[in-house]
Amino acid sequence: MKPKVAKYDSIESEVFGDEAPGVSIRVLVGEEDGAPVYVLRMLEIAPGGNTPDHEHPWEHENYILSGEGEVTVAGETHLVGPGHVVFVPPGVRHQYRCAGDDTFVFLCGIPTASLRG
Amino acid sequence: MKPKVAKYDSIESEVFGDEAPGVSIRVLVGEEDGAPVYVLRMLEIAPGGNTPDHEHPWEHENYILSGEGEVTVAGETHLVGPGHVVFVPPGVRHQYRCAGDDTFVFLCGIPTASLRG
């Protein structure tokens, strides 16, 4: 397992499908790097875009980097921006939306595949 | 387990001991929040400060938020700043130093205690 030092924009960004309009994702540190317990991802949501309103048996740990967004978790909507932290526990319904004129960018950590409930 | 939405500076910052001069840490999401697999922490290193040059059997996943720093990992030193990602695999020697006139701030994820090797 090798150390990794990289600028985020040197890491490939993949576009989500139609269920997440305007959303792209980069795997900053993941299984391919040898990450033992969690995958560190960067999500970018363009103005007007959103992730699906959904739930799954694993958690999210988020840190907002730039832009403004709305996070709905367990039925409550929060306006968030740079410096906000969000914890979405396993099994809790959640959705992220860009709420400004700039791209809404945040980190999103999830368990590695073998640890996803 | 409850969702959490908070600004980072509403979360208590704790000063490290003498082995890490100028370093303080905030647990953004941790065991007390119910984090299943990893603890998301924010480290702040004041100008002139550094973490110890050390190793342990668990990994770090870092994202640099602000300031300039030097990260030495596996004997190689990298100059890093906002937008850099660092993965320190388990068992690899590493040290973080503030390399500028502003506080060097970065996220540092580690496994929860029960998953630390």
CSV table of C-alpha atoms in Angstrom, one decimal:
chain,number,residue,atom,x,y,z
A,1,MET,CA,0.0,0.0,0.0
A,2,LYS,CA,1.5,3.3,-1.1
A,3,PRO,CA,1.1,6.8,0.3
A,4,LYS,CA,-0.9,9.2,-2.0
A,5,VAL,CA,-0.4,13.0,-2.3
A,6,ALA,CA,-2.5,14.6,-5.0
A,7,LYS,CA,-4.4,17.8,-5.8
A,8,TYR,CA,-8.1,17.1,-6.0
A,9,ASP,CA,-8.5,18.2,-9.6
A,10,SER,CA,-5.9,15.7,-10.7
A,11,ILE,CA,-8.4,13.0,-9.8
A,12,GLU,CA,-11.0,12.0,-12.3
A,13,SER,CA,-14.5,13.4,-11.9
A,14,GLU,CA,-17.4,11.2,-12.9
A,15,VAL,CA,-20.9,12.4,-13.8
A,16,PHE,CA,-23.8,10.7,-12.0
A,17,GLY,CA,-26.8,9.5,-13.9
A,18,ASP,CA,-30.2,11.1,-14.5
A,19,GLU,CA,-31.2,10.4,-10.9
A,20,ALA,CA,-28.7,13.1,-9.7
A,21,PRO,CA,-28.9,16.0,-12.2
A,22,GLY,CA,-25.8,18.3,-12.1
A,23,VAL,CA,-23.9,16.0,-9.8
A,24,SER,CA,-20.3,14.7,-10.3
A,25,ILE,CA,-18.0,12.8,-8.0
A,26,ARG,CA,-14.3,12.2,-7.5
A,27,VAL,CA,-13.0,9.3,-5.4
A,28,LEU,CA,-10.2,11.1,-3.5
A,29,VAL,CA,-9.1,8.1,-1.5
A,30,GLY,CA,-10.7,4.7,-2.1
A,31,GLU,CA,-10.4,1.0,-2.3
A,32,GLU,CA,-7.9,1.3,-5.2
A,33,ASP,CA,-5.6,3.2,-2.9
A,34,GLY,CA,-6.0,0.6,-0.2
A,35,ALA,CA,-8.3,2.5,2.1
A,36,PRO,CA,-9.1,0.1,4.9
A,37,VAL,CA,-12.4,1.4,6.3
A,38,TYR,CA,-13.7,4.4,4.4
A,39,VAL,CA,-13.8,6.1,1.0
A,40,LEU,CA,-13.2,9.8,0.9
A,41,ARG,CA,-15.1,11.4,-2.0
A,42,MET,CA,-15.7,14.9,-3.3
A,43,LEU,CA,-19.2,15.7,-4.7
A,44,GLU,CA,-19.9,18.7,-6.9
A,45,ILE,CA,-23.4,19.9,-7.5
A,46,ALA,CA,-24.0,22.5,-10.2
A,47,PRO,CA,-26.6,25.3,-9.7
A,48,GLY,CA,-30.1,23.7,-9.9
A,49,GLY,CA,-28.8,20.2,-9.3
A,50,ASN,CA,-29.5,17.7,-6.5
A,51,THR,CA,-28.8,14.2,-5.4
A,52,PRO,CA,-31.8,11.8,-5.1
A,53,ASP,CA,-33.9,11.8,-2.0
A,54,HIS,CA,-32.8,8.4,-0.7
A,55,GLU,CA,-31.6,6.3,2.1
A,56,HIS,CA,-29.2,3.3,2.5
A,57,PRO,CA,-27.9,1.3,5.4
A,58,TRP,CA,-24.6,3.2,5.6
A,59,GLU,CA,-23.7,6.6,6.8
A,60,HIS,CA,-22.3,9.9,5.3
A,61,GLU,CA,-19.8,12.2,7.0
A,62,ASN,CA,-19.7,15.5,5.1
A,63,TYR,CA,-17.6,18.6,5.2
A,64,ILE,CA,-18.8,21.5,3.0
A,65,LEU,CA,-16.0,23.1,1.0
A,66,SER,CA,-17.6,25.8,-1.1
A,67,GLY,CA,-20.9,27.1,-2.4
A,68,GLU,CA,-24.3,27.0,-0.7
A,69,GLY,CA,-26.5,24.0,-0.3
A,70,GLU,CA,-29.6,22.6,1.3
A,71,VAL,CA,-29.3,19.3,3.1
A,72,THR,CA,-32.5,17.6,4.0
A,73,VAL,CA,-31.9,14.8,6.6
A,74,ALA,CA,-34.6,13.0,8.5
A,75,GLY,CA,-37.2,15.4,7.1
A,76,GLU,CA,-35.4,18.6,8.2
A,77,THR,CA,-33.8,21.0,5.8
A,78,HIS,CA,-30.6,22.9,6.7
A,79,LEU,CA,-28.9,25.6,4.8
A,80,VAL,CA,-25.2,24.9,4.8
A,81,GLY,CA,-22.0,26.4,3.4
A,82,PRO,CA,-18.2,26.3,3.8
A,83,GLY,CA,-17.2,24.9,7.2
A,84,HIS,CA,-20.4,23.0,7.9
A,85,VAL,CA,-20.2,19.4,9.0
A,86,VAL,CA,-23.1,16.9,8.4
A,87,PHE,CA,-23.5,13.4,9.8
A,88,VAL,CA,-26.2,11.3,8.1
A,89,PRO,CA,-26.6,8.1,10.2
A,90,PRO,CA,-27.2,4.8,8.5
A,91,GLY,CA,-30.7,4.3,7.3
A,92,VAL,CA,-31.7,8.0,7.4
A,93,ARG,CA,-33.3,9.6,4.4
A,94,HIS,CA,-31.3,12.5,2.9
A,95,GLN,CA,-30.9,14.8,-0.1
A,96,TYR,CA,-28.3,17.4,-1.0
A,97,ARG,CA,-29.2,20.4,-3.3
A,98,CYS,CA,-27.2,23.3,-4.7
A,99,ALA,CA,-28.9,26.4,-3.3
A,100,GLY,CA,-26.7,29.1,-4.9
A,101,ASP,CA,-25.3,30.4,-8.2
A,102,ASP,CA,-22.0,28.6,-7.7
A,103,THR,CA,-21.2,24.9,-7.6
A,104,PHE,CA,-21.9,23.4,-4.2
A,105,VAL,CA,-18.8,21.3,-3.2
A,106,PHE,CA,-18.5,19.0,-0.3
A,107,LEU,CA,-16.6,15.9,1.0
A,108,CYS,CA,-18.6,12.8,1.6
A,109,GLY,CA,-17.1,9.8,3.4
A,110,ILE,CA,-18.7,6.4,3.3
A,111,PRO,CA,-17.5,2.9,4.5
A,112,THR,CA,-15.6,0.8,2.1
A,113,ALA,CA,-17.8,-1.7,0.2
A,114,SER,CA,-16.9,-4.6,2.6
A,115,LEU,CA,-18.1,-2.5,5.6
A,116,ARG,CA,-21.3,-1.1,4.1
A,117,GLY,CA,-24.2,-2.6,6.1
B,1,MET,CA,-28.4,7.8,16.3
B,2,LYS,CA,-29.2,11.4,15.4
B,3,PRO,CA,-28.2,13.4,12.4
B,4,LYS,CA,-25.7,16.2,13.1
B,5,VAL,CA,-25.4,19.5,11.3
B,6,ALA,CA,-22.9,22.0,12.8
B,7,LYS,CA,-20.4,24.7,11.8
B,8,TYR,CA,-16.9,23.5,12.6
B,9,ASP,CA,-16.1,26.3,15.0
B,10,SER,CA,-19.1,25.4,17.2
B,11,ILE,CA,-17.2,22.2,18.0
B,12,GLU,CA,-14.7,22.2,20.8
B,13,SER,CA,-11.0,22.5,19.9
B,14,GLU,CA,-8.5,20.6,22.1
B,15,VAL,CA,-4.8,21.4,22.4
B,16,PHE,CA,-2.4,18.6,21.9
B,17,GLY,CA,0.5,18.1,24.4
B,18,ASP,CA,4.1,19.0,24.2
B,19,GLU,CA,4.8,16.3,21.6
B,20,ALA,CA,2.8,18.3,19.0
B,21,PRO,CA,3.6,22.0,19.5
B,22,GLY,CA,1.0,24.4,18.1
B,23,VAL,CA,-1.4,21.7,17.2
B,24,SER,CA,-5.1,21.6,18.2
B,25,ILE,CA,-7.9,19.2,17.1
B,26,ARG,CA,-11.6,19.1,16.8
B,27,VAL,CA,-13.6,15.9,16.5
B,28,LEU,CA,-16.2,16.9,13.8
B,29,VAL,CA,-17.9,13.5,13.7
B,30,GLY,CA,-16.9,10.7,16.1
B,31,GLU,CA,-17.9,7.8,18.3
B,32,GLU,CA,-20.1,10.1,20.4
B,33,ASP,CA,-22.1,10.9,17.3
B,34,GLY,CA,-22.4,7.2,16.5
B,35,ALA,CA,-19.9,7.2,13.7
B,36,PRO,CA,-19.8,3.5,12.6
B,37,VAL,CA,-16.3,3.2,11.0
B,38,TYR,CA,-14.4,6.5,11.0
B,39,VAL,CA,-13.8,9.6,13.0
B,40,LEU,CA,-13.6,12.9,11.0
B,41,ARG,CA,-11.3,15.3,12.7
B,42,MET,CA,-10.0,18.8,12.0
B,43,LEU,CA,-6.4,19.6,12.8
B,44,GLU,CA,-5.0,23.1,13.1
B,45,ILE,CA,-1.3,23.7,13.2
B,46,ALA,CA,-0.1,27.2,14.1
B,47,PRO,CA,3.0,28.7,12.3
B,48,GLY,CA,6.1,26.9,13.6
B,49,GLY,CA,4.1,24.0,14.8
B,50,ASN,CA,4.2,20.3,13.9
B,51,THR,CA,2.8,16.9,14.8
B,52,PRO,CA,5.3,14.3,16.0
B,53,ASP,CA,7.2,12.2,13.5
B,54,HIS,CA,5.4,8.9,14.3
B,55,GLU,CA,3.6,5.8,13.0
B,56,HIS,CA,0.7,3.7,14.1
B,57,PRO,CA,-1.1,0.7,12.7
B,58,TRP,CA,-4.0,2.7,11.3
B,59,GLU,CA,-4.3,5.1,8.3
B,60,HIS,CA,-4.9,8.8,7.8
B,61,GLU,CA,-7.1,10.3,5.0
B,62,ASN,CA,-6.5,14.0,4.8
B,63,TYR,CA,-7.9,16.9,2.9
B,64,ILE,CA,-6.1,20.3,3.2
B,65,LEU,CA,-8.5,23.2,3.9
B,66,SER,CA,-6.2,26.2,4.3
B,67,GLY,CA,-2.7,27.4,4.9
B,68,GLU,CA,0.5,25.7,3.7
B,69,GLY,CA,2.1,22.7,5.1
B,70,GLU,CA,4.8,20.1,4.7
B,71,VAL,CA,3.8,16.5,5.0
B,72,THR,CA,6.6,13.9,5.3
B,73,VAL,CA,5.3,10.4,4.6
B,74,ALA,CA,7.5,7.3,4.1
B,75,GLY,CA,10.6,9.6,4.1
B,76,GLU,CA,9.4,12.0,1.4
B,77,THR,CA,8.4,15.5,2.0
B,78,HIS,CA,5.5,17.2,0.1
B,79,LEU,CA,4.5,20.8,0.1
B,80,VAL,CA,0.7,20.9,0.3
B,81,GLY,CA,-2.1,23.5,0.4
B,82,PRO,CA,-5.8,23.8,-0.1
B,83,GLY,CA,-7.3,21.1,-2.2
B,84,HIS,CA,-4.5,18.6,-1.6
B,85,VAL,CA,-5.4,15.0,-0.6
B,86,VAL,CA,-3.1,12.8,1.4
B,87,PHE,CA,-3.4,9.1,2.2
B,88,VAL,CA,-1.0,7.8,4.9
B,89,PRO,CA,-1.4,4.0,4.9
B,90,PRO,CA,-1.3,2.0,8.1
B,91,GLY,CA,2.2,1.6,9.6
B,92,VAL,CA,3.8,4.3,7.5
B,93,ARG,CA,5.8,7.0,9.3
B,94,HIS,CA,4.5,10.5,8.9
B,95,GLN,CA,4.7,14.1,10.1
B,96,TYR,CA,2.7,17.3,9.4
B,97,ARG,CA,4.3,20.8,9.8
B,98,CYS,CA,2.9,24.3,9.2
B,99,ALA,CA,5.1,25.8,6.5
B,100,GLY,CA,3.5,29.3,6.2
B,101,ASP,CA,2.6,32.4,8.2
B,102,ASP,CA,-1.1,31.3,8.6
B,103,THR,CA,-2.5,28.3,10.4
B,104,PHE,CA,-2.3,25.1,8.5
B,105,VAL,CA,-5.8,23.5,8.6
B,106,PHE,CA,-6.7,20.0,7.4
B,107,LEU,CA,-9.2,17.2,7.8
B,108,CYS,CA,-7.8,13.9,9.2
B,109,GLY,CA,-10.0,10.8,9.2
B,110,ILE,CA,-9.0,7.7,11.2
B,111,PRO,CA,-10.9,4.5,12.0
B,112,THR,CA,-13.1,4.4,15.1
B,113,ALA,CA,-11.3,2.9,18.1
B,114,SER,CA,-12.8,-0.6,17.6
B,115,LEU,CA,-11.4,-0.7,14.0
B,116,ARG,CA,-7.9,0.7,14.7
B,117,GLY,CA,-5.5,-2.1,14.0
